[in-house]
PDB file of C-alpha atoms in Angstrom:
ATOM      1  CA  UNK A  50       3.496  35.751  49.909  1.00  0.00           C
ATOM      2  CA  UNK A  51       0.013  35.131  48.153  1.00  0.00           C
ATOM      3  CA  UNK A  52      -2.921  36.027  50.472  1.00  0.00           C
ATOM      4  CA  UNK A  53      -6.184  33.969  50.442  1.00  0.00           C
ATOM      5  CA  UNK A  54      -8.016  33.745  47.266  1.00  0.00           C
ATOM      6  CA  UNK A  55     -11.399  34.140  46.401  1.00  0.00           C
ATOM      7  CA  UNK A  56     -13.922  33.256  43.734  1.00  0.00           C
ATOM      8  CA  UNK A  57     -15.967  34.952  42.815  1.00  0.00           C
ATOM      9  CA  UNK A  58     -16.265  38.801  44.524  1.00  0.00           C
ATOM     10  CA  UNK A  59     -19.791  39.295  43.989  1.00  0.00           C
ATOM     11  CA  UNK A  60     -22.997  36.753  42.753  1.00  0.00           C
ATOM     12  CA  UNK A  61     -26.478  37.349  42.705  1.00  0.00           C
ATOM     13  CA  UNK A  62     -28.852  34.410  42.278  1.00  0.00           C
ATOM     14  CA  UNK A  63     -32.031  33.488  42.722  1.00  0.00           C
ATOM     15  CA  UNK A  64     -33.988  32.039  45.231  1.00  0.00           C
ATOM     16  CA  UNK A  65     -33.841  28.178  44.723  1.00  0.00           C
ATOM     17  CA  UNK A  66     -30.968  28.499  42.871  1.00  0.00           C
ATOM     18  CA  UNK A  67     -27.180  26.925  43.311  1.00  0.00           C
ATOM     19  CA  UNK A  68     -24.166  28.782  43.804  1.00  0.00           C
ATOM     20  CA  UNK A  69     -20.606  27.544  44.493  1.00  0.00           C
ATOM     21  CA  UNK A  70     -17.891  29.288  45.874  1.00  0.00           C
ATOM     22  CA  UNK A  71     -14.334  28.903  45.591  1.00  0.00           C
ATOM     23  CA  UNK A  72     -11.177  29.453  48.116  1.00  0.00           C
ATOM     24  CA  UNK A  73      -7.330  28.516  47.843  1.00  0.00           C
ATOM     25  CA  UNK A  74      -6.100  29.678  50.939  1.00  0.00           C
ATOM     26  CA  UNK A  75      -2.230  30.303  52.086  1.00  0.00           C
ATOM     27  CA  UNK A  76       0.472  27.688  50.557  1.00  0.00           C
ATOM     28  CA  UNK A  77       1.139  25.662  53.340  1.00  0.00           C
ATOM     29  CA  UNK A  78      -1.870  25.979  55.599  1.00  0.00           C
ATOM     30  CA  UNK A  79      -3.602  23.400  56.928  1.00  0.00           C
ATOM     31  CA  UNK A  80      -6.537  25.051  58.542  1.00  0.00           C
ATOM     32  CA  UNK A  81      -8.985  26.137  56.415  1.00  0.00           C
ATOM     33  CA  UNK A  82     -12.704  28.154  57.703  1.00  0.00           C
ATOM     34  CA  UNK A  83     -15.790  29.008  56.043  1.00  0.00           C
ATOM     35  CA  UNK A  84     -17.555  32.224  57.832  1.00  0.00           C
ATOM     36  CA  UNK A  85     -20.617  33.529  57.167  1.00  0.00           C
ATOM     37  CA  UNK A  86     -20.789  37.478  57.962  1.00  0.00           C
ATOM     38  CA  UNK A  87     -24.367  39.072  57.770  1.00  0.00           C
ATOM     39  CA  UNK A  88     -24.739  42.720  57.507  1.00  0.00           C
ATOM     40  CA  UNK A  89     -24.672  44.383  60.850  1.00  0.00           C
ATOM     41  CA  UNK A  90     -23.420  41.106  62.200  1.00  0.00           C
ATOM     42  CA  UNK A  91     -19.902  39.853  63.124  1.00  0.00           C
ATOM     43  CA  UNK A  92     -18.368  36.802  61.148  1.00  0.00           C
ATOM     44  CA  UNK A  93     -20.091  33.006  62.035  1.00  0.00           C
ATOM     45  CA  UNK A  94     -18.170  30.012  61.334  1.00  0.00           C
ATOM     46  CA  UNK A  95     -20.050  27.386  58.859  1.00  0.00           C
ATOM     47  CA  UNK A  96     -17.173  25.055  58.735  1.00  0.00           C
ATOM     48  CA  UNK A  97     -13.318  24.355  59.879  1.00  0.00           C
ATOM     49  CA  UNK A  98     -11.334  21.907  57.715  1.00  0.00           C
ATOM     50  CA  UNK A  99      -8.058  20.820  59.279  1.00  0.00           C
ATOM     51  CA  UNK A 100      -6.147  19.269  56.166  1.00  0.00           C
ATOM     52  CA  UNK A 101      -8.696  17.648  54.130  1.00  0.00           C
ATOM     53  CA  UNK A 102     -10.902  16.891  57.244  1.00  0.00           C
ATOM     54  CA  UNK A 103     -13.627  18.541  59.391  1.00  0.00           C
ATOM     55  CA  UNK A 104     -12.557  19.676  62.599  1.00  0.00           C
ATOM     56  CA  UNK A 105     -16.175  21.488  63.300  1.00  0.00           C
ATOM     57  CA  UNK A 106     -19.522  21.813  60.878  1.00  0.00           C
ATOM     58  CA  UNK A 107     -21.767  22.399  63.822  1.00  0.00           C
ATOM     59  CA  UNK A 108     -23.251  25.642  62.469  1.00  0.00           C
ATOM     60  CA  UNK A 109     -23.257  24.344  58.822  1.00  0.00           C
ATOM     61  CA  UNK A 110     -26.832  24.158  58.087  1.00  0.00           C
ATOM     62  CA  UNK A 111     -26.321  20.825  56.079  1.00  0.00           C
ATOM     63  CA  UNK A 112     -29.671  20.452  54.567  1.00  0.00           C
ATOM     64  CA  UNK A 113     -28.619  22.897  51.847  1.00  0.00           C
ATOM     65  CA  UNK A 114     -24.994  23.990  52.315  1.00  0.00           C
ATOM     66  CA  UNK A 115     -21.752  21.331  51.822  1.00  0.00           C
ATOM     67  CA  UNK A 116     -18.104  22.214  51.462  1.00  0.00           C
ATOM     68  CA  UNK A 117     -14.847  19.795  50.425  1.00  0.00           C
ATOM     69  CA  UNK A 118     -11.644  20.465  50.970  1.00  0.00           C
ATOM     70  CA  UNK A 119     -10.014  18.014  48.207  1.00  0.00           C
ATOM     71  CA  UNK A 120      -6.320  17.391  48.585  1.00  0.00           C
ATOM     72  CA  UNK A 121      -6.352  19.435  51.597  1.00  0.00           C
ATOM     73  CA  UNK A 122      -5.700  22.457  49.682  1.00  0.00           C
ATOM     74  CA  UNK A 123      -8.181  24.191  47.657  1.00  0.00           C
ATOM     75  CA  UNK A 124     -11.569  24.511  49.109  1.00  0.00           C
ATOM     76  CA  UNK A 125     -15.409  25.221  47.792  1.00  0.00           C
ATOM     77  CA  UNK A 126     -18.648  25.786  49.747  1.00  0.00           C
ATOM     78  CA  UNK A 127     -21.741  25.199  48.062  1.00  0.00           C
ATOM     79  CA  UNK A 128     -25.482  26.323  48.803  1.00  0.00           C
ATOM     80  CA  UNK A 129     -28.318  24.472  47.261  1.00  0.00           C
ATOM     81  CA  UNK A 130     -31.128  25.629  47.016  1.00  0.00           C
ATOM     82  CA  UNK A 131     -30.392  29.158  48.401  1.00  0.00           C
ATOM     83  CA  UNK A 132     -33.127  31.033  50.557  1.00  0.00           C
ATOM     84  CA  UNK A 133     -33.103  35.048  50.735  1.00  0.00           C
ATOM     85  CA  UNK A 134     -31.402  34.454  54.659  1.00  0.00           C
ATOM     86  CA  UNK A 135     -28.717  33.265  52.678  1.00  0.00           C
ATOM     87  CA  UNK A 136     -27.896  36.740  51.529  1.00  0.00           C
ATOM     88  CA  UNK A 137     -24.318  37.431  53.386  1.00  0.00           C
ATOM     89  CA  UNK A 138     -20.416  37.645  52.702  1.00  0.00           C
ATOM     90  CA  UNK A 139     -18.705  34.610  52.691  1.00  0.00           C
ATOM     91  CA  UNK A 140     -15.142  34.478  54.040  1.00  0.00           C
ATOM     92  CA  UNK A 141     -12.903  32.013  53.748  1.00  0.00           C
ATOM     93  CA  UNK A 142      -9.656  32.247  56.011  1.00  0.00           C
ATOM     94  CA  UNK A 143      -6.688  29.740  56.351  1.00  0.00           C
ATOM     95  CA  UNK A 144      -4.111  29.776  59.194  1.00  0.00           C
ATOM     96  CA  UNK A 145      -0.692  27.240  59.915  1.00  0.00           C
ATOM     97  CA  UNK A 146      -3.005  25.508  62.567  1.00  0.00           C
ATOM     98  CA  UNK A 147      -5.966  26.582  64.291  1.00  0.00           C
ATOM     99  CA  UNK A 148      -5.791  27.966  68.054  1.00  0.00           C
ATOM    100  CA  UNK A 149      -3.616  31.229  68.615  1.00  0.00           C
ATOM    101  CA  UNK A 150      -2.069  31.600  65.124  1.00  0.00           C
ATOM    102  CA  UNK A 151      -3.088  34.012  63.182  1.00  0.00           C
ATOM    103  CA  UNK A 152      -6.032  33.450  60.960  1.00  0.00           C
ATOM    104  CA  UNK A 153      -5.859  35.077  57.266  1.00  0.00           C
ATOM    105  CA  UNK A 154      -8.992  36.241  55.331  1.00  0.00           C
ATOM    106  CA  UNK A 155      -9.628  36.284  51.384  1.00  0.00           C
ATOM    107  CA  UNK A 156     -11.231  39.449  50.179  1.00  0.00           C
ATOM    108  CA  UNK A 157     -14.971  37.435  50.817  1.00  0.00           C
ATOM    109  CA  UNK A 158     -18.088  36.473  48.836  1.00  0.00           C
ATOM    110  CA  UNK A 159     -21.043  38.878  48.430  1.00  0.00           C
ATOM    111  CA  UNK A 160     -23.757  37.145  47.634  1.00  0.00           C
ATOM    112  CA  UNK A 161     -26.898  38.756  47.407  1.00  0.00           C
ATOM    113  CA  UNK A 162     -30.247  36.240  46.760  1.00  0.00           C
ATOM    114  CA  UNK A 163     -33.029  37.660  45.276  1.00  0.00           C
TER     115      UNK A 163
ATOM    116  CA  UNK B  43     -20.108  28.826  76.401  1.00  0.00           C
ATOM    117  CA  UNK B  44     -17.914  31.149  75.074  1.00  0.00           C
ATOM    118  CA  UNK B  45     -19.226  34.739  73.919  1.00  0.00           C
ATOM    119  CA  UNK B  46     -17.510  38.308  73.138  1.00  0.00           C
ATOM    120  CA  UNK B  47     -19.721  41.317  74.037  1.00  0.00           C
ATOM    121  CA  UNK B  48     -18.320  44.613  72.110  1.00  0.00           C
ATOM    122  CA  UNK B  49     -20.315  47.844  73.512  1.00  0.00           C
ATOM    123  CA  UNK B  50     -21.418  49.822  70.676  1.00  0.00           C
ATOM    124  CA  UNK B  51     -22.257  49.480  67.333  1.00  0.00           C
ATOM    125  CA  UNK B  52     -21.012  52.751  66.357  1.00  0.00           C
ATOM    126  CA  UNK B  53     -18.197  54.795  67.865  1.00  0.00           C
ATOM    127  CA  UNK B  54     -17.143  58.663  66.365  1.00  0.00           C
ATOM    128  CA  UNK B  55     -13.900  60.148  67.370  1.00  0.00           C
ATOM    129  CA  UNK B  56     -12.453  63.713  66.173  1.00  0.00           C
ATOM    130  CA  UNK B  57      -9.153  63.337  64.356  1.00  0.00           C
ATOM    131  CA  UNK B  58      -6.447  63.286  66.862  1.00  0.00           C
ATOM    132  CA  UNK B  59      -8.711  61.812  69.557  1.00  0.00           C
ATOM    133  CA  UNK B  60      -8.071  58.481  71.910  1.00  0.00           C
ATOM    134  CA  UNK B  61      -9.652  55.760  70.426  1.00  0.00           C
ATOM    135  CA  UNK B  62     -11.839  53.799  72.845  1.00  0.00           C
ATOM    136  CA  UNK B  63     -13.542  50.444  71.392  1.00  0.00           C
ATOM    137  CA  UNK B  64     -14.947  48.280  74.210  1.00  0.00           C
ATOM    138  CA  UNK B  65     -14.970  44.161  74.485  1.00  0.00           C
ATOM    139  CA  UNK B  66     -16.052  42.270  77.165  1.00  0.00           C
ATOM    140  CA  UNK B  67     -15.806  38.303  77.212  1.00  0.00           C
ATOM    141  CA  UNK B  68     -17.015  35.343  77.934  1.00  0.00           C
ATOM    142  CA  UNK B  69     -15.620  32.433  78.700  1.00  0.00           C
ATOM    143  CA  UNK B  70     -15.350  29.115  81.532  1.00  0.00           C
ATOM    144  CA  UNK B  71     -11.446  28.757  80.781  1.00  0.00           C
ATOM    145  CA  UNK B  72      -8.522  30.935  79.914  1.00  0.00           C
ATOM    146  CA  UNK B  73      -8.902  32.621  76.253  1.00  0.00           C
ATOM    147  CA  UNK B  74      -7.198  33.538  73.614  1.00  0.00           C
ATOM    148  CA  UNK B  75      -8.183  37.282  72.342  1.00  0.00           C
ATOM    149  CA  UNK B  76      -7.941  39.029  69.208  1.00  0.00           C
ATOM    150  CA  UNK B  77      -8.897  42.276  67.777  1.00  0.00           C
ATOM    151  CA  UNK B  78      -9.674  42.353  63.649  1.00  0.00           C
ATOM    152  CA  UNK B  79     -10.394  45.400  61.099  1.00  0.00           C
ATOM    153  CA  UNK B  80     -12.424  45.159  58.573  1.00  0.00           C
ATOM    154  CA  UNK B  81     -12.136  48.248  55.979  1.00  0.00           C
ATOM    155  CA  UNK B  82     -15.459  48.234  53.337  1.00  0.00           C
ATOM    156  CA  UNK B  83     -15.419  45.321  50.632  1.00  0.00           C
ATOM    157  CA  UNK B  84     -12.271  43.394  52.433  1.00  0.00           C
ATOM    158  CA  UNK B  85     -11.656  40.817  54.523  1.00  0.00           C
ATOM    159  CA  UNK B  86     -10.474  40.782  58.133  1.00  0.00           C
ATOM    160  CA  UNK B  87      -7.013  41.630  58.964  1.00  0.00           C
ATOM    161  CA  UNK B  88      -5.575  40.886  62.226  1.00  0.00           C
ATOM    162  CA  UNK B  89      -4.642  44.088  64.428  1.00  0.00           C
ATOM    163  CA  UNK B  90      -3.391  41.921  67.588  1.00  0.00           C
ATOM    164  CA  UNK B  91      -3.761  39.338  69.995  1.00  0.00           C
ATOM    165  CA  UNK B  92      -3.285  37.979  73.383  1.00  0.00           C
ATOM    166  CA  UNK B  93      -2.196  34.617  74.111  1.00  0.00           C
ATOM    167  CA  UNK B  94      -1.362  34.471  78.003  1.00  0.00           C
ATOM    168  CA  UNK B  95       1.712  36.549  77.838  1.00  0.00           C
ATOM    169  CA  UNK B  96       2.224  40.074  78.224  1.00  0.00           C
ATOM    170  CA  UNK B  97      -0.867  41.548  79.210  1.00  0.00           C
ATOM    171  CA  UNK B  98      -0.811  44.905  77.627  1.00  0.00           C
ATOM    172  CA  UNK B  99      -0.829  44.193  73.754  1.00  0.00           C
ATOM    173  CA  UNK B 100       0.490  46.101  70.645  1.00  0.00           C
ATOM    174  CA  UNK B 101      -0.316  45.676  67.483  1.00  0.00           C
ATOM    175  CA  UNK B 102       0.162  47.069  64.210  1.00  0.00           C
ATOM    176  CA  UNK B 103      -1.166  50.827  63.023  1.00  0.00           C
ATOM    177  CA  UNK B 104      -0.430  52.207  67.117  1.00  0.00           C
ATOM    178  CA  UNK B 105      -3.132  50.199  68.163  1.00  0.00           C
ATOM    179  CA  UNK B 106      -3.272  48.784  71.649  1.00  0.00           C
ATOM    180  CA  UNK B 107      -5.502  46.055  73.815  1.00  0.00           C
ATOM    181  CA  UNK B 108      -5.148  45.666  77.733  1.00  0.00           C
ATOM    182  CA  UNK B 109      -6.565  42.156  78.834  1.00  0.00           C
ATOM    183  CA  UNK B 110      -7.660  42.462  82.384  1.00  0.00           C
ATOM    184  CA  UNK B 111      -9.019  39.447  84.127  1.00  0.00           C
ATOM    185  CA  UNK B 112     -10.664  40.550  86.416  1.00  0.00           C
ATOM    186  CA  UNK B 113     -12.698  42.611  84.227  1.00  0.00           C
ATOM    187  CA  UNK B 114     -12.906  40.176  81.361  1.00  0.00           C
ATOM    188  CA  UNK B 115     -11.705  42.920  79.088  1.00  0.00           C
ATOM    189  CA  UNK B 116      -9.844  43.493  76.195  1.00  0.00           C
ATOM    190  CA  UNK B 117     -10.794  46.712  74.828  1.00  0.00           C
ATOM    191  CA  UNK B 118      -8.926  48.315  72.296  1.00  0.00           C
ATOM    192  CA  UNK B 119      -7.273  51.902  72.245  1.00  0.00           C
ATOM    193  CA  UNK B 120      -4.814  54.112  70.192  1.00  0.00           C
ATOM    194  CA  UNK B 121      -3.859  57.390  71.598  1.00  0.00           C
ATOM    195  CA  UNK B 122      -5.193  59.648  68.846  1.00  0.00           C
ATOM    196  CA  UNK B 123      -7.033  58.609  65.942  1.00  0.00           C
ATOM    197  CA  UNK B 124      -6.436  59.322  61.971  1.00  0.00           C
ATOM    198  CA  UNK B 125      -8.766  59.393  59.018  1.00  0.00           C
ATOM    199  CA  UNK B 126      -7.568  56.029  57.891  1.00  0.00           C
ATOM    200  CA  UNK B 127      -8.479  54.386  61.106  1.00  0.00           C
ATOM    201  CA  UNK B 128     -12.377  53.974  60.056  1.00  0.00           C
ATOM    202  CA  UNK B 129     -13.485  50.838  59.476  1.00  0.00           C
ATOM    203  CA  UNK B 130     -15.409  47.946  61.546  1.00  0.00           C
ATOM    204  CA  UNK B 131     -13.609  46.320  64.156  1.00  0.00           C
ATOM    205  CA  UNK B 132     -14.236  42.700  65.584  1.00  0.00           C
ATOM    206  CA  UNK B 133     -12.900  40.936  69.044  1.00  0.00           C
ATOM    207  CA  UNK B 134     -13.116  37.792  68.804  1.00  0.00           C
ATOM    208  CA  UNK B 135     -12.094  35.093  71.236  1.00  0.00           C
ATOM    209  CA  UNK B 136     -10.896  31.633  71.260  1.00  0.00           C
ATOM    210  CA  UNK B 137     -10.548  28.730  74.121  1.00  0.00           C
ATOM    211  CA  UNK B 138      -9.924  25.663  73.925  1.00  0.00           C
ATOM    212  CA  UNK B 139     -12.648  24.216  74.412  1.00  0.00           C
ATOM    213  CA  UNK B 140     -14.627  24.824  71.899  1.00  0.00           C
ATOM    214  CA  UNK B 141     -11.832  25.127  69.969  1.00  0.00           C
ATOM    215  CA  UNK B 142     -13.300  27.638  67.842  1.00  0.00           C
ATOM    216  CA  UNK B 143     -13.333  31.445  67.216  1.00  0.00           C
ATOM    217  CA  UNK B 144     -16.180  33.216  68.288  1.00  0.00           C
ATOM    218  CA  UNK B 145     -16.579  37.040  66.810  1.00  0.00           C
ATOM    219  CA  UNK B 146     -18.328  39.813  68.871  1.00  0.00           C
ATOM    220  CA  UNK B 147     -20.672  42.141  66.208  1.00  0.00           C
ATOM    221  CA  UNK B 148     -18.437  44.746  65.441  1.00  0.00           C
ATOM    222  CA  UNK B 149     -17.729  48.377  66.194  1.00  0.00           C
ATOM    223  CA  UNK B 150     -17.879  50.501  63.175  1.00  0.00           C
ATOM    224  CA  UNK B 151     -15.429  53.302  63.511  1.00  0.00           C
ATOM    225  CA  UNK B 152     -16.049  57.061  62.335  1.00  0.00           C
ATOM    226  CA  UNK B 153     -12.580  59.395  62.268  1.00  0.00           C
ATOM    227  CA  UNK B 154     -14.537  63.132  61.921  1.00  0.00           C
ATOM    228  CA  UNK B 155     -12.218  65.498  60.653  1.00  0.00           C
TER     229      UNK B 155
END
């Protein structure tokens, strides 16, 4: 079974910049979750899809990050314009539905703004 | 609110040695509770997790967790500890109503040979 896949490992980028990340998570899951993990600091959640629909964005800071989850599969955050806070890993994790099942993480985003 | 409070950022065992990683939690109606690892440049991998059965919990690499109520703990042991074993470790917790998961901060784990 494929694990959670994510594009791309590492980015650096500028401050003001745009950056778009990418996440196709487990055939057959319908949860989908955006974390953002800051050094030293355990895993937040930005954003919890359930199909193609938001379940919770309450800690998505929406002035400058969005995510779509098109088709209810595949999945992409984006952060416009990025800040030098924005500096994190970026996990993306997909589970059969959300509750006690088991939650699966991708490998993660390191992106480093500069 | 729901919160997860892991004691100690750092934790160094001898090889061979009980493993000891502390979580407290937080929370106004009964959780769910799960323990992660996180080894350098991966993601998370689930090492167990209590859902209102059995309260003493086994999970995978001879790891354990004991959820005590009356406590509101669910710390994490494994009765003697090998070289792979270090990495960051995460509680987290889940009920349902906030229907989210909230992660404590992580105990990064040194074996010493």
């Amino acid at each position: 079974e494929a694990g959670v896949a994510q594009s791309p490992r590492y980015k650096i980028i500028e401050k003001r910049q745009s950056v778009a990340f990418w996440c196709n998570p487990i055939s057959g899951h319908a949860t989908l979750y955006w974390y953002q993990q800051i050094l030293g600091q355990g895993p937040k959640l930005l954003i919890q899809f359930q199909n193609n629909g938001v379940v919770d964005d309450s800690q998505l800071p929406k002035d400058r990050f969005s995510a779509e989850r098109l088709k209810g599969v595949d999945s992409t955050l984006k952060i416009q314009p990025a800040k030098l806070e924005d500096s994190a890993v970026y996990l993306c994790a997909s589970s059969l539905i959300f509750k006690n099942t088991e939650a699966f993480f991708g490998q993660g985003t390191r992106l480093t703004v500069v | 609110a729901q919160s997860v409070t892991q004691l100690g950022s750092h934790v160094s065992v001898s090889e061979g040695a009980l493993v000891l990683l502390r979580c407290n939690y937080s929370s106004s109606v009964p959780p769910y509770l799960f323990w992660y690892v996180q080894y350098p440049n991966q993601g998370l991998q689930l090492l167990l997790k209590y859902t209102s059965a059995a309260t003493l919990v086994k999970g995978i690499n001879g790891f354990e967790a004991e959820f005590k109520k009356s406590e509101t703990s669910f710390h994490l042991t494994k009765p003697s500890a090998h070289m792979s074993d270090a990495a960051e470790y995460f509680c987290a917790v889940y009920s349902g109503g906030y229907q989210k998961v909230t992660f404590g901060t992580g105990t990064k784990l040194q074996v010493i040979p």
